[in-house]
Short mmCIF file of C-alpha atoms in Angstrom, two decimals:
data_model
loop_
_atom_site.label_atom_id
_atom_site.label_comp_id
_atom_site.label_asym_id
_atom_site.label_seq_id
_atom_site.Cartn_x
_atom_site.Cartn_y
_atom_site.Cartn_z
CA MET A 1 -20.50 50.74 -34.53
CA ILE A 2 -21.14 50.82 -30.93
CA GLU A 3 -22.84 54.22 -29.84
CA GLY A 4 -20.06 56.51 -28.48
CA GLN A 5 -17.25 54.46 -30.01
CA VAL A 6 -14.68 56.70 -31.57
CA THR A 7 -13.53 55.86 -34.94
CA ILE A 8 -10.53 56.72 -37.28
CA LYS A 9 -13.00 58.97 -38.98
CA ASP A 10 -13.76 60.99 -36.00
CA ILE A 11 -9.80 61.56 -35.30
CA ALA A 12 -9.25 62.45 -38.95
CA THR A 13 -12.25 64.99 -38.87
CA LYS A 14 -10.82 66.57 -35.81
CA LEU A 15 -7.34 67.06 -37.22
CA GLY A 16 -8.02 67.67 -40.72
CA LEU A 17 -6.35 64.57 -42.03
CA SER A 18 -7.45 61.97 -44.32
CA LYS A 19 -8.66 58.50 -42.91
CA SER A 20 -5.62 56.65 -44.55
CA THR A 21 -3.09 59.11 -42.94
CA VAL A 22 -4.67 58.53 -39.41
CA SER A 23 -4.49 54.74 -39.85
CA ARG A 24 -1.03 54.95 -40.97
CA ALA A 25 -0.05 57.06 -37.89
CA LEU A 26 -1.74 54.81 -35.46
CA ARG A 27 0.43 51.91 -37.03
CA GLY A 28 3.56 53.95 -36.68
CA ARG A 29 4.14 53.66 -40.59
CA SER A 30 7.52 55.46 -41.44
CA ASP A 31 5.96 57.48 -44.41
CA VAL A 32 4.01 59.72 -41.94
CA ASN A 33 5.94 62.63 -40.10
CA ALA A 34 6.56 62.56 -36.49
CA ASP A 35 4.49 65.55 -35.63
CA THR A 36 1.39 64.07 -37.27
CA LYS A 37 1.91 60.82 -35.68
CA LYS A 38 2.24 62.56 -32.33
CA ALA A 39 -0.90 64.58 -32.92
CA VAL A 40 -2.74 61.40 -33.89
CA ARG A 41 -1.86 59.39 -30.95
CA ASP A 42 -2.31 62.10 -28.34
CA LEU A 43 -5.83 62.81 -29.76
CA ALA A 44 -6.48 58.94 -29.73
CA GLU A 45 -5.47 58.73 -26.12
CA LYS A 46 -7.58 61.66 -25.21
CA LEU A 47 -10.61 60.29 -26.95
CA ASN A 48 -10.11 56.87 -25.67
CA TYR A 49 -9.87 55.39 -29.20
CA GLN A 50 -10.09 51.68 -29.52
CA PRO A 51 -9.34 49.73 -32.81
CA ASN A 52 -12.23 47.87 -34.19
CA GLN A 53 -10.60 44.47 -33.85
CA VAL A 54 -13.37 42.67 -36.09
CA ALA A 55 -12.62 44.98 -38.94
CA LEU A 56 -8.90 44.65 -38.40
CA SER A 57 -9.09 40.88 -38.51
CA LEU A 58 -11.18 40.89 -41.69
CA LYS A 59 -8.55 43.13 -43.31
CA SER A 60 -5.65 41.18 -42.21
CA ARG A 61 -7.40 37.71 -42.00
CA ARG A 62 -6.00 37.31 -38.55
CA THR A 63 -7.74 37.37 -35.46
CA LYS A 64 -4.87 37.87 -33.40
CA THR A 65 -5.55 34.84 -31.32
CA ILE A 66 -3.33 31.74 -30.96
CA GLY A 67 -4.70 28.37 -29.72
CA VAL A 68 -2.42 26.82 -27.27
CA ILE A 69 -2.77 22.83 -26.31
CA ILE A 70 -1.18 21.28 -23.69
CA PRO A 71 -1.09 17.90 -22.09
CA SER A 72 -1.97 18.93 -18.49
CA PHE A 73 -2.74 22.24 -16.38
CA THR A 74 -1.46 20.51 -13.35
CA ASN A 75 2.20 19.93 -14.79
CA LEU A 76 4.08 23.09 -13.37
CA PHE A 77 6.17 23.17 -16.31
CA TYR A 78 3.34 23.75 -18.89
CA SER A 79 2.05 26.42 -16.49
CA ARG A 80 4.94 28.24 -16.48
CA ALA A 81 5.49 27.69 -20.26
CA ILE A 82 1.89 29.29 -20.78
CA CYS A 83 2.93 32.25 -18.78
CA GLY A 84 6.08 32.70 -21.39
CA ILE A 85 3.48 32.08 -24.21
CA GLN A 86 1.06 34.58 -22.98
CA ASP A 87 3.44 37.32 -22.60
CA GLY A 88 5.23 36.74 -25.67
CA ALA A 89 1.72 36.96 -27.54
CA MET A 90 0.59 40.08 -25.60
CA GLU A 91 3.72 41.77 -26.37
CA ALA A 92 2.91 41.32 -30.10
CA GLY A 93 -0.51 42.16 -29.49
CA TYR A 94 -2.08 38.57 -29.58
CA HIS A 95 -4.19 36.72 -27.25
CA ILE A 96 -4.21 32.99 -26.39
CA MET A 97 -6.83 30.06 -26.00
CA VAL A 98 -5.70 27.33 -23.81
CA CYS A 99 -7.03 23.66 -23.94
CA GLN A 100 -5.65 20.78 -22.13
CA THR A 101 -5.77 17.41 -23.47
CA ASN A 102 -5.27 15.29 -20.30
CA GLU A 103 -2.65 13.42 -22.09
CA SER A 104 -5.38 12.23 -24.84
CA CYS A 105 -4.71 11.92 -28.45
CA GLU A 106 -8.57 11.93 -29.01
CA ASN A 107 -8.80 15.00 -26.93
CA GLU A 108 -6.00 16.64 -28.79
CA LYS A 109 -7.71 16.24 -32.20
CA LYS A 110 -11.18 17.39 -30.64
CA TYR A 111 -9.42 20.62 -29.39
CA ILE A 112 -7.77 21.12 -32.74
CA ASP A 113 -11.14 21.32 -34.51
CA ILE A 114 -12.87 23.32 -31.88
CA LEU A 115 -10.02 25.94 -31.83
CA LEU A 116 -10.27 26.02 -35.59
CA ALA A 117 -14.07 26.80 -35.35
CA SER A 118 -13.15 29.92 -33.17
CA ARG A 119 -10.82 31.01 -36.17
CA ILE A 120 -7.55 31.18 -34.37
CA ASP A 121 -4.60 32.03 -36.53
CA GLY A 122 -2.84 28.58 -35.55
CA PHE A 123 -1.22 26.62 -33.09
CA ILE A 124 1.43 26.24 -30.35
CA THR A 125 1.24 22.76 -28.88
CA ALA A 126 2.89 19.96 -26.85
CA ILE A 127 1.68 16.77 -28.02
CA SER A 128 0.09 14.22 -25.50
CA ARG A 129 1.91 11.05 -24.68
CA ASP A 130 -0.74 8.94 -26.26
CA THR A 131 -0.34 10.55 -29.53
CA GLU A 132 1.49 8.24 -31.94
CA ASN A 133 -0.66 8.78 -35.22
CA LEU A 134 0.31 12.30 -36.30
CA ASP A 135 -2.53 12.48 -39.19
CA HIS A 136 -4.06 15.67 -37.48
CA TYR A 137 -0.91 17.43 -37.40
CA GLN A 138 0.04 16.66 -41.07
CA SER A 139 -3.43 17.93 -42.07
CA LEU A 140 -2.71 21.21 -40.54
CA ILE A 141 0.49 21.42 -42.48
CA LYS A 142 -0.92 20.50 -45.54
CA ARG A 143 -3.66 23.45 -45.02
CA GLY A 144 -1.11 26.01 -44.39
CA ILE A 145 -2.26 26.61 -40.72
CA PRO A 146 0.75 27.64 -38.59
CA VAL A 147 1.98 25.03 -35.94
CA VAL A 148 4.87 25.45 -33.49
CA MET A 149 5.42 22.42 -31.33
CA PHE A 150 7.35 22.81 -27.79
CA ASN A 151 8.68 20.37 -25.42
CA ARG A 152 7.16 17.33 -26.54
CA THR A 153 7.63 17.17 -30.41
CA CYS A 154 7.37 14.74 -33.06
CA ASP A 155 9.41 13.97 -36.20
CA LEU A 156 7.09 16.05 -38.62
CA GLU A 157 9.02 19.10 -40.36
CA MET A 158 7.86 22.28 -38.41
CA PRO A 159 8.66 24.94 -36.13
CA LYS A 160 9.80 23.52 -32.71
CA VAL A 161 11.35 24.79 -29.36
CA MET A 162 12.97 22.15 -27.21
CA VAL A 163 15.74 21.80 -24.63
CA ASP A 164 18.78 19.97 -25.37
CA ASP A 165 17.29 16.73 -24.03
CA PHE A 166 20.31 14.79 -25.38
CA GLY A 167 22.93 16.93 -23.67
CA GLY A 168 21.05 17.27 -20.40
CA ALA A 169 20.74 13.53 -20.32
CA TYR A 170 24.43 13.20 -20.90
CA LYS A 171 25.22 15.86 -18.27
CA MET A 172 23.36 13.84 -15.77
CA THR A 173 24.65 10.61 -16.49
CA LYS A 174 28.06 11.94 -16.64
CA HIS A 175 27.62 13.30 -13.09
CA LEU A 176 26.50 10.04 -11.64
CA ILE A 177 29.46 8.24 -13.30
CA ASP A 178 31.83 10.96 -11.67
CA MET A 179 30.03 10.12 -8.12
CA GLY A 180 31.15 6.48 -8.40
CA TYR A 181 27.85 4.92 -9.57
CA GLU A 182 28.31 1.80 -11.77
CA ARG A 183 25.10 0.02 -12.16
CA ILE A 184 22.88 3.18 -13.47
CA ALA A 185 19.30 2.63 -14.45
CA HIS A 186 17.31 4.91 -16.85
CA ILE A 187 13.61 5.32 -16.42
CA SER A 188 12.56 6.72 -19.79
CA GLY A 189 9.62 8.31 -20.95
CA PRO A 190 6.98 7.08 -23.75
CA SER A 191 9.00 5.92 -26.56
CA SER A 192 6.75 7.56 -29.13
CA LEU A 193 7.99 11.08 -27.94
CA VAL A 194 11.28 12.64 -29.38
CA ASN A 195 12.12 14.36 -26.14
CA SER A 196 12.07 10.62 -24.17
CA THR A 197 14.02 9.08 -26.87
CA ASN A 198 16.75 11.95 -26.93
CA ARG A 199 17.11 11.49 -23.25
CA LEU A 200 17.59 7.72 -23.66
CA ARG A 201 20.05 8.53 -26.38
CA GLY A 202 21.81 10.91 -24.01
CA PHE A 203 22.09 8.56 -21.41
CA LEU A 204 23.53 5.81 -23.39
CA ALA A 205 25.97 7.89 -25.10
CA ALA A 206 27.34 9.11 -21.82
CA MET A 207 27.71 5.27 -20.56
CA LYS A 208 29.38 4.37 -23.85
CA ASP A 209 31.68 7.27 -23.78
CA ASN A 210 33.00 6.59 -19.98
CA GLY A 211 33.29 2.86 -20.64
CA LYS A 212 30.54 1.96 -18.35
CA ARG A 213 28.03 -1.06 -19.20
CA VAL A 214 24.59 -0.75 -20.07
CA TYR A 215 22.35 -3.12 -18.35
CA GLU A 216 19.52 -3.43 -20.73
CA ASN A 217 17.16 -4.74 -18.07
CA LEU A 218 17.86 -1.44 -16.10
CA VAL A 219 16.34 0.67 -18.84
CA VAL A 220 12.51 0.85 -18.08
CA TYR A 221 9.77 3.22 -19.68
CA SER A 222 7.14 5.22 -17.74
CA ASP A 223 4.21 7.87 -18.78
CA PHE A 224 5.92 10.76 -16.90
CA SER A 225 3.70 10.36 -13.77
CA LEU A 226 4.66 10.00 -10.04
CA GLU A 227 2.85 6.76 -10.02
CA SER A 228 4.74 5.42 -12.89
CA GLY A 229 7.94 6.20 -11.24
CA LYS A 230 6.93 4.01 -8.50
CA THR A 231 5.85 1.08 -10.62
CA CYS A 232 9.18 1.39 -12.53
CA THR A 233 11.27 1.42 -9.27
CA LYS A 234 9.52 -1.15 -7.93
CA GLU A 235 10.30 -3.30 -11.08
CA LEU A 236 13.99 -2.14 -11.16
CA LEU A 237 14.48 -3.33 -7.39
CA ARG A 238 13.28 -6.84 -8.02
CA LYS A 239 15.92 -7.23 -10.64
CA SER A 240 18.84 -9.71 -10.31
CA THR A 241 21.10 -6.88 -11.23
CA LYS A 242 19.83 -4.02 -8.91
CA PRO A 243 20.67 -0.40 -9.80
CA ASP A 244 22.95 1.69 -7.55
CA ALA A 245 21.57 4.82 -9.23
CA ILE A 246 18.34 5.76 -11.13
CA PHE A 247 18.34 8.75 -13.69
CA ALA A 248 14.50 9.53 -14.23
CA THR A 249 13.21 11.06 -17.16
CA CYS A 250 11.52 14.03 -15.34
CA ASP A 251 11.08 14.94 -11.53
CA ALA A 252 7.75 13.63 -11.16
CA VAL A 253 9.10 10.14 -11.87
CA ALA A 254 12.22 10.73 -9.68
CA PHE A 255 9.73 11.49 -6.71
CA GLY A 256 7.93 8.47 -7.16
CA ALA A 257 11.33 6.41 -7.35
CA MET A 258 12.56 8.36 -4.12
CA HIS A 259 9.23 7.21 -2.46
CA VAL A 260 9.71 3.31 -3.23
CA ILE A 261 13.36 3.45 -2.38
CA LYS A 262 12.85 5.06 1.08
CA GLN A 263 9.98 2.28 1.75
CA SER A 264 12.65 -0.31 0.94
CA GLY A 265 14.93 0.86 3.56
CA LEU A 266 17.72 1.94 1.16
CA LYS A 267 19.50 5.25 1.75
CA ILE A 268 19.82 7.71 -0.81
CA PRO A 269 22.53 8.49 -1.83
CA ASP A 270 24.66 6.05 -0.41
CA GLU A 271 23.11 2.96 -1.48
CA ILE A 272 21.23 4.44 -4.49
CA GLY A 273 21.28 7.93 -6.23
CA VAL A 274 18.56 9.56 -8.15
CA GLY A 275 18.59 12.17 -10.73
CA GLY A 276 15.80 14.03 -12.35
CA PHE A 277 14.88 16.15 -15.17
CA THR A 278 13.09 19.60 -14.96
CA ASN A 279 13.73 21.32 -11.73
CA GLU A 280 10.28 21.38 -10.29
CA PRO A 281 9.95 23.32 -6.97
CA MET A 282 9.65 20.22 -4.89
CA SER A 283 12.88 19.17 -5.94
CA GLU A 284 14.60 21.33 -3.66
CA ILE A 285 12.28 20.67 -0.79
CA VAL A 286 12.16 16.61 -0.79
CA GLU A 287 14.60 14.91 1.52
CA PRO A 288 17.25 14.49 0.21
CA SER A 289 17.04 17.43 -2.21
CA LEU A 290 17.16 16.14 -5.77
CA THR A 291 19.82 16.64 -8.16
CA THR A 292 18.00 17.60 -11.65
CA LEU A 293 18.26 19.60 -14.72
CA LEU A 294 17.01 23.11 -14.99
CA GLN A 295 14.37 23.54 -17.68
CA PRO A 296 13.79 27.00 -18.91
CA SER A 297 9.99 26.52 -19.21
CA TYR A 298 9.14 30.26 -19.27
CA ARG A 299 11.77 31.15 -21.76
CA ILE A 300 10.64 28.07 -23.95
CA GLY A 301 6.95 29.37 -24.06
CA GLN A 302 8.15 32.94 -24.89
CA THR A 303 10.20 31.72 -27.54
CA ALA A 304 7.43 29.67 -28.99
CA ALA A 305 5.46 32.57 -29.26
CA LYS A 306 7.81 34.69 -30.87
CA MET A 307 8.48 31.96 -33.42
CA PHE A 308 4.57 31.59 -34.11
CA ILE A 309 4.39 35.53 -34.80
CA ASP A 310 7.61 35.32 -36.97
CA ILE A 311 5.68 32.70 -39.11
CA LEU A 312 2.66 34.70 -39.71
CA ASP A 313 4.92 37.93 -40.35
CA GLU A 314 7.20 36.03 -42.88
CA GLY A 315 4.22 34.04 -44.45
CA ILE A 316 5.51 31.88 -47.38
CA HIS A 317 9.08 32.87 -46.96
CA TYR A 318 9.28 31.47 -43.38
CA VAL A 319 11.72 28.50 -43.20
CA PRO A 320 10.79 25.81 -40.41
CA GLU A 321 13.50 25.69 -37.87
CA SER A 322 14.18 24.22 -34.26
CA ARG A 323 15.49 26.08 -31.54
CA ILE A 324 17.18 24.28 -28.74
CA LEU A 325 17.76 25.82 -25.32
CA THR A 326 20.59 24.69 -23.05
CA MET A 327 20.09 23.02 -19.68
CA GLU A 328 21.88 23.61 -16.36
CA LEU A 329 22.67 20.72 -14.18
CA ILE A 330 21.71 21.48 -10.45
CA VAL A 331 23.40 19.17 -8.37
CA ARG A 332 21.84 18.29 -4.83
CA ASN A 333 21.84 15.60 -2.15
CA SER A 334 20.28 12.86 -3.87
CA THR A 335 23.50 11.94 -5.84
CA LEU A 336 26.51 13.27 -3.57
CA ARG A 337 27.23 9.66 -2.43
CA ASN A 338 30.72 9.71 -0.48
CA LYS A 339 30.89 13.46 -0.81
CA THR A 340 30.18 16.58 1.35
CA ALA A 341 26.59 17.04 1.40
CA LEU A 342 25.18 20.41 0.06
CA THR A 343 23.89 22.89 3.07
#
């Protein structure tokens, strides 16, 4: 024990109680009467009592630490999601350790091993765009290590927190159709990621339901980056059938698309419309402002933390589930062809 550190035994001695009664009172147990709880907590506060975290973790076999693995710190979505994870974890008395993979599957595997060596209780993770082989996640599942995936998920049976990628893409595509666009292109994300494929599915469903032709050569694939948005848009504008609108899988890709379109001398939205996905802060500032979908990143992170703690509390009784959050279409000037521009 650190010299001068107050223990449960000290509180028990001063109040004439047993150590077990003090321990139960500090944990808020219902089998300790209200007056005793108040007396214990008041004295603990007065003496600046701090629980022995090492002893607690040995007793509960928990370290109260969650390993968080994300693709990139520079992506504002993940920065905001981390805030939600941290707040949700701290509310329940947990801490987080965060690692970024820089979109590398090898880094993802490495950080899983590093965090496990730090005795974390489990993981909240968004997989990298390079992750196709899922053996490292299957190993965690077999070993009974809790894992919650968020945003970028896979087909393994595990708890997940996602937005309605299909429904959001459907809303965006329907909006472009309602604006009078006919030759709508879609810049998708990596085909190995569930959110990319769900957005593509939403796009295709909206086109079919509204009797619009899908030009196969107008569906191309990006890696979620601004640079890949530029590359994909240059490819689309070289097609014999040129698009009159582009629905990009994320705002960064949409920004790249808008840059190339402007350089090509085409006018947005009159000659070609652009829609994004995420509602990054820049989407309101670029000219013209970007029509996009609001992705509730903070709430996604907070929900993932709550789900993780539920797994630990329920143990073997926990049933893996997916929680899908709705998205809001934010209409701005980049798609308002022949319509009154937003002020």
